Amino acid sequence: MLVYPSGVDVSSSALRFLAARLRQHRRAIGSRWRRLNPGRQALLALAHLRMGHTYAQLAAGLGIGTTTAYRYATEAVELLAALAPTLAEAIRVASTKAFVILDGTLLPIDRIAADRPFYSGKHKKHGMNLQVLTDPFGRLLWVSPALPGAVHDVRAAREHGIVDTLAAADITCWADKAYRGSGGNVRTPYWGRWETLSAGQKAVNRSHAKIRALVEQAMATLKAWRLLRRLRCSTNRITSLVQAVLALHLASSE
């Protein structure tokens, strides 16, 4: 395999953050000599998440075995995933905001037509459903564990306890029509064809759309990590990968 110099468009603060956590982890488990120091292992994990490089590519670039590259990347991802905020922690932060925005997204996965639980009829592709909470400026607060793509957004929100938790904390939440009927503090647009809505209802829907448009910033933040654009790993690992990305983003944003 040919090797060439390349770059990773991630801030140096994210690299320092992950490297520091890896050093702490190595001291905690009493790890001795390794092929890569914590800084290089952190770089490997960032290249994997941000650029979507395969383990074979990472191994060739860093002069290690493919199995070692897999082990190092998995270790870093698990450490980061453990640092991601829980829903309760995100709600405590959200309680200081005027409102939050809720939306769902689909992470495409490599599955065949027979895998019906992962097929999203809305997106016409196989994937995993994620629920995303943002602040009024579209900044990420929390990302849910991944569910099969066939799960509808309103059902996913209920399964994760988002609706009940927001209602208990008395936090106003703006969401799209996919959350119609969720109740609680979740505000959705008026339902119906545009031409059948009254002038007042149309004005409300326009205002609602302007507020909700800010959530696209959070979606773009997630999809900037190229590994999440087309996942080819086991579906059991996707939640950890997403939470690792979230932890890195929040750490580098502080």
Short mmCIF file of C-alpha atoms in Angstrom, two decimals:
data_model
loop_
_atom_site.label_atom_id
_atom_site.label_comp_id
_atom_site.label_asym_id
_atom_site.label_seq_id
_atom_site.Cartn_x
_atom_site.Cartn_y
_atom_site.Cartn_z
CA MET A 1 0.00 0.00 0.00
CA LEU A 2 1.31 3.46 -0.91
CA VAL A 3 1.67 6.00 1.89
CA TYR A 4 1.58 9.79 1.48
CA PRO A 5 1.39 12.81 3.83
CA SER A 6 -2.13 14.03 4.50
CA GLY A 7 -4.07 16.24 6.92
CA VAL A 8 -7.02 15.93 9.28
CA ASP A 9 -9.25 18.99 9.64
CA VAL A 10 -9.67 18.70 13.40
CA SER A 11 -8.55 21.25 15.97
CA SER A 12 -5.36 20.59 17.94
CA SER A 13 -7.40 20.96 21.14
CA ALA A 14 -9.33 17.79 20.23
CA LEU A 15 -6.03 15.95 19.74
CA ARG A 16 -4.67 17.16 23.10
CA PHE A 17 -7.94 16.29 24.83
CA LEU A 18 -7.98 12.72 23.54
CA ALA A 19 -4.26 12.20 24.11
CA ALA A 20 -4.63 13.29 27.75
CA ARG A 21 -7.48 10.82 28.29
CA LEU A 22 -5.44 8.03 26.72
CA ARG A 23 -2.50 8.78 29.04
CA GLN A 24 -4.78 8.65 32.06
CA HIS A 25 -6.26 5.37 30.84
CA ARG A 26 -2.85 3.79 30.30
CA ARG A 27 -1.74 4.78 33.80
CA ALA A 28 -4.99 3.44 35.27
CA ILE A 29 -4.63 0.01 33.66
CA GLY A 30 -0.86 -0.13 34.14
CA SER A 31 -0.14 -0.35 30.42
CA ARG A 32 3.54 -0.63 29.54
CA TRP A 33 5.27 -0.12 26.21
CA ARG A 34 3.10 0.27 23.12
CA ARG A 35 3.80 0.72 19.43
CA LEU A 36 2.24 4.20 19.48
CA ASN A 37 2.42 6.86 22.17
CA PRO A 38 -0.86 8.47 23.36
CA GLY A 39 -0.50 11.37 20.92
CA ARG A 40 -0.11 9.08 17.90
CA GLN A 41 -2.94 6.84 19.08
CA ALA A 42 -5.15 9.92 19.40
CA LEU A 43 -4.20 10.94 15.87
CA LEU A 44 -5.11 7.47 14.61
CA ALA A 45 -8.55 7.67 16.25
CA LEU A 46 -9.21 11.17 14.90
CA ALA A 47 -8.21 10.15 11.37
CA HIS A 48 -10.54 7.15 11.63
CA LEU A 49 -13.53 9.21 12.83
CA ARG A 50 -13.01 12.38 10.83
CA MET A 51 -11.74 11.00 7.55
CA GLY A 52 -13.31 7.54 7.63
CA HIS A 53 -10.00 5.82 6.88
CA THR A 54 -10.03 2.04 7.13
CA TYR A 55 -7.90 0.17 9.65
CA ALA A 56 -5.65 -1.05 6.82
CA GLN A 57 -5.03 2.53 5.70
CA LEU A 58 -4.34 3.70 9.24
CA ALA A 59 -2.01 0.78 9.88
CA ALA A 60 0.00 1.49 6.73
CA GLY A 61 0.30 5.17 7.50
CA LEU A 62 1.43 4.69 11.08
CA GLY A 63 3.59 1.62 10.56
CA ILE A 64 1.59 -0.81 12.70
CA GLY A 65 -0.49 -3.93 12.11
CA THR A 66 -4.13 -3.79 11.07
CA THR A 67 -5.23 -5.59 14.23
CA THR A 68 -3.29 -3.10 16.35
CA ALA A 69 -4.90 -0.20 14.51
CA TYR A 70 -8.35 -1.68 15.19
CA ARG A 71 -7.56 -2.22 18.86
CA TYR A 72 -6.17 1.30 19.32
CA ALA A 73 -9.10 2.96 17.53
CA THR A 74 -11.68 0.93 19.46
CA GLU A 75 -10.02 1.76 22.77
CA ALA A 76 -10.07 5.49 22.01
CA VAL A 77 -13.69 5.38 20.83
CA GLU A 78 -14.84 3.61 24.00
CA LEU A 79 -13.02 6.14 26.19
CA LEU A 80 -14.65 9.04 24.36
CA ALA A 81 -18.11 7.45 24.35
CA ALA A 82 -18.00 7.17 28.14
CA LEU A 83 -17.49 10.96 28.31
CA ALA A 84 -20.53 11.83 26.21
CA PRO A 85 -23.33 13.56 28.17
CA THR A 86 -26.40 11.59 29.18
CA LEU A 87 -29.90 12.87 28.50
CA ALA A 88 -30.21 14.00 32.14
CA GLU A 89 -26.96 15.97 31.89
CA ALA A 90 -28.06 17.55 28.62
CA ILE A 91 -31.41 18.53 30.15
CA ARG A 92 -29.62 20.30 33.00
CA VAL A 93 -27.76 22.37 30.42
CA ALA A 94 -30.94 22.87 28.39
CA SER A 95 -32.78 24.22 31.47
CA THR A 96 -30.62 27.35 31.22
CA LYS A 97 -31.71 27.92 27.59
CA ALA A 98 -34.88 29.56 26.27
CA PHE A 99 -35.82 26.38 24.41
CA VAL A 100 -34.34 23.37 22.63
CA ILE A 101 -34.75 21.97 19.14
CA LEU A 102 -35.39 18.27 18.53
CA ASP A 103 -34.83 16.51 15.23
CA GLY A 104 -34.02 13.09 13.88
CA THR A 105 -31.48 12.01 11.30
CA LEU A 106 -30.55 8.79 9.54
CA LEU A 107 -26.99 7.47 9.40
CA PRO A 108 -26.65 5.33 6.25
CA ILE A 109 -25.32 1.82 6.82
CA ASP A 110 -24.15 -0.99 4.57
CA ARG A 111 -27.04 -3.45 4.64
CA ILE A 112 -28.91 -5.59 2.13
CA ALA A 113 -32.58 -5.34 1.21
CA ALA A 114 -33.49 -8.25 3.49
CA ASP A 115 -32.53 -6.26 6.59
CA ARG A 116 -35.96 -4.67 6.92
CA PRO A 117 -35.61 -3.36 10.51
CA PHE A 118 -32.89 -1.01 9.27
CA TYR A 119 -34.76 0.26 6.19
CA SER A 120 -36.19 3.77 6.48
CA GLY A 121 -39.26 4.28 4.28
CA LYS A 122 -38.87 8.05 4.63
CA HIS A 123 -35.27 8.13 3.38
CA LYS A 124 -35.54 5.06 1.09
CA LYS A 125 -32.31 3.58 2.43
CA HIS A 126 -30.92 1.45 5.24
CA GLY A 127 -29.64 3.27 8.27
CA MET A 128 -29.76 3.99 11.98
CA ASN A 129 -32.09 6.54 13.56
CA LEU A 130 -30.55 9.23 15.79
CA GLN A 131 -32.39 11.85 17.84
CA VAL A 132 -30.58 15.16 18.26
CA LEU A 133 -31.15 17.94 20.80
CA THR A 134 -29.67 21.40 20.20
CA ASP A 135 -29.76 24.78 21.90
CA PRO A 136 -31.53 27.80 20.31
CA PHE A 137 -28.42 28.49 18.19
CA GLY A 138 -28.28 24.99 16.71
CA ARG A 139 -25.35 23.83 18.85
CA LEU A 140 -25.29 20.17 19.83
CA LEU A 141 -26.41 19.28 23.34
CA TRP A 142 -27.13 15.56 23.09
CA VAL A 143 -27.35 12.72 20.61
CA SER A 144 -29.36 9.60 21.36
CA PRO A 145 -28.29 5.97 21.11
CA ALA A 146 -28.85 4.60 17.61
CA LEU A 147 -32.06 2.71 16.75
CA PRO A 148 -32.89 0.80 13.54
CA GLY A 149 -33.85 3.07 10.66
CA ALA A 150 -37.39 1.70 10.48
CA VAL A 151 -38.19 3.35 13.84
CA HIS A 152 -40.19 6.54 13.35
CA ASP A 153 -38.92 9.75 14.96
CA VAL A 154 -41.82 10.16 17.39
CA ARG A 155 -41.48 6.55 18.54
CA ALA A 156 -37.72 6.99 18.98
CA ALA A 157 -38.26 10.14 21.04
CA ARG A 158 -40.62 8.26 23.33
CA GLU A 159 -38.35 5.23 23.67
CA HIS A 160 -35.44 7.44 24.68
CA GLY A 161 -37.65 9.24 27.21
CA ILE A 162 -37.05 12.62 25.57
CA VAL A 163 -40.67 13.80 25.64
CA ASP A 164 -41.25 12.90 29.30
CA THR A 165 -37.91 14.32 30.41
CA LEU A 166 -38.53 17.65 28.66
CA ALA A 167 -42.01 17.84 30.16
CA ALA A 168 -40.71 17.08 33.66
CA ALA A 169 -38.10 19.84 33.32
CA ASP A 170 -40.68 22.21 31.78
CA ILE A 171 -38.47 22.91 28.76
CA THR A 172 -40.08 24.07 25.53
CA CYS A 173 -39.04 22.03 22.52
CA TRP A 174 -39.48 22.79 18.81
CA ALA A 175 -39.79 19.85 16.42
CA ASP A 176 -41.06 19.06 12.92
CA LYS A 177 -44.20 17.25 11.80
CA ALA A 178 -42.59 13.85 12.40
CA TYR A 179 -43.23 14.42 16.13
CA ARG A 180 -46.94 15.19 15.75
CA GLY A 181 -48.89 13.69 18.64
CA SER A 182 -45.90 13.39 20.97
CA GLY A 183 -47.52 15.81 23.43
CA GLY A 184 -45.76 17.29 26.42
CA ASN A 185 -43.75 20.43 25.72
CA VAL A 186 -43.02 19.50 22.10
CA ARG A 187 -44.30 22.11 19.65
CA THR A 188 -44.94 21.01 16.08
CA PRO A 189 -46.23 22.90 13.01
CA TYR A 190 -49.86 22.91 11.99
CA TRP A 191 -50.75 19.82 9.99
CA GLY A 192 -52.32 19.93 6.56
CA ARG A 193 -51.80 21.07 2.99
CA TRP A 194 -50.41 24.58 2.69
CA GLU A 195 -53.39 25.82 0.68
CA THR A 196 -55.86 24.59 3.32
CA LEU A 197 -54.16 26.41 6.22
CA SER A 198 -55.41 29.77 7.43
CA ALA A 199 -53.26 32.89 7.18
CA GLY A 200 -52.50 32.67 10.90
CA GLN A 201 -51.50 29.02 10.67
CA LYS A 202 -49.22 29.76 7.71
CA ALA A 203 -47.53 32.55 9.68
CA VAL A 204 -46.99 30.21 12.63
CA ASN A 205 -45.51 27.52 10.36
CA ARG A 206 -43.15 30.04 8.75
CA SER A 207 -41.91 31.17 12.15
CA HIS A 208 -41.60 27.54 13.27
CA ALA A 209 -39.55 26.67 10.18
CA LYS A 210 -37.14 29.55 10.79
CA ILE A 211 -36.48 28.33 14.33
CA ARG A 212 -36.10 24.70 13.31
CA ALA A 213 -33.75 25.54 10.43
CA LEU A 214 -31.00 26.10 12.99
CA VAL A 215 -30.91 22.37 13.75
CA GLU A 216 -29.31 21.78 10.36
CA GLN A 217 -26.11 23.25 11.81
CA ALA A 218 -25.99 20.38 14.30
CA MET A 219 -26.65 17.82 11.58
CA ALA A 220 -23.83 19.29 9.49
CA THR A 221 -21.54 19.05 12.53
CA LEU A 222 -22.24 15.33 12.83
CA LYS A 223 -21.92 14.59 9.13
CA ALA A 224 -18.60 16.48 9.00
CA TRP A 225 -17.16 13.32 10.59
CA ARG A 226 -16.95 11.28 7.41
CA LEU A 227 -17.14 7.90 9.11
CA LEU A 228 -20.78 8.66 9.93
CA ARG A 229 -21.69 9.30 6.29
CA ARG A 230 -21.55 5.60 5.40
CA LEU A 231 -21.09 3.13 8.24
CA ARG A 232 -19.84 -0.34 7.38
CA CYS A 233 -19.29 -1.64 10.91
CA SER A 234 -21.56 -3.68 13.17
CA THR A 235 -24.73 -1.82 14.14
CA ASN A 236 -23.86 -2.57 17.79
CA ARG A 237 -20.87 -0.19 17.54
CA ILE A 238 -22.67 2.79 16.00
CA THR A 239 -23.88 4.27 19.29
CA SER A 240 -20.31 4.32 20.64
CA LEU A 241 -19.01 5.98 17.47
CA VAL A 242 -21.66 8.70 17.58
CA GLN A 243 -21.11 9.37 21.28
CA ALA A 244 -17.35 9.55 20.70
CA VAL A 245 -17.90 12.19 18.01
CA LEU A 246 -20.20 14.13 20.34
CA ALA A 247 -17.68 14.04 23.20
CA LEU A 248 -14.91 15.27 20.90
CA HIS A 249 -17.07 18.06 19.50
CA LEU A 250 -18.13 19.30 22.94
CA ALA A 251 -14.59 19.12 24.29
CA SER A 252 -13.14 21.11 21.39
CA SER A 253 -15.98 23.65 21.59
CA GLU A 254 -15.33 24.61 25.20
#
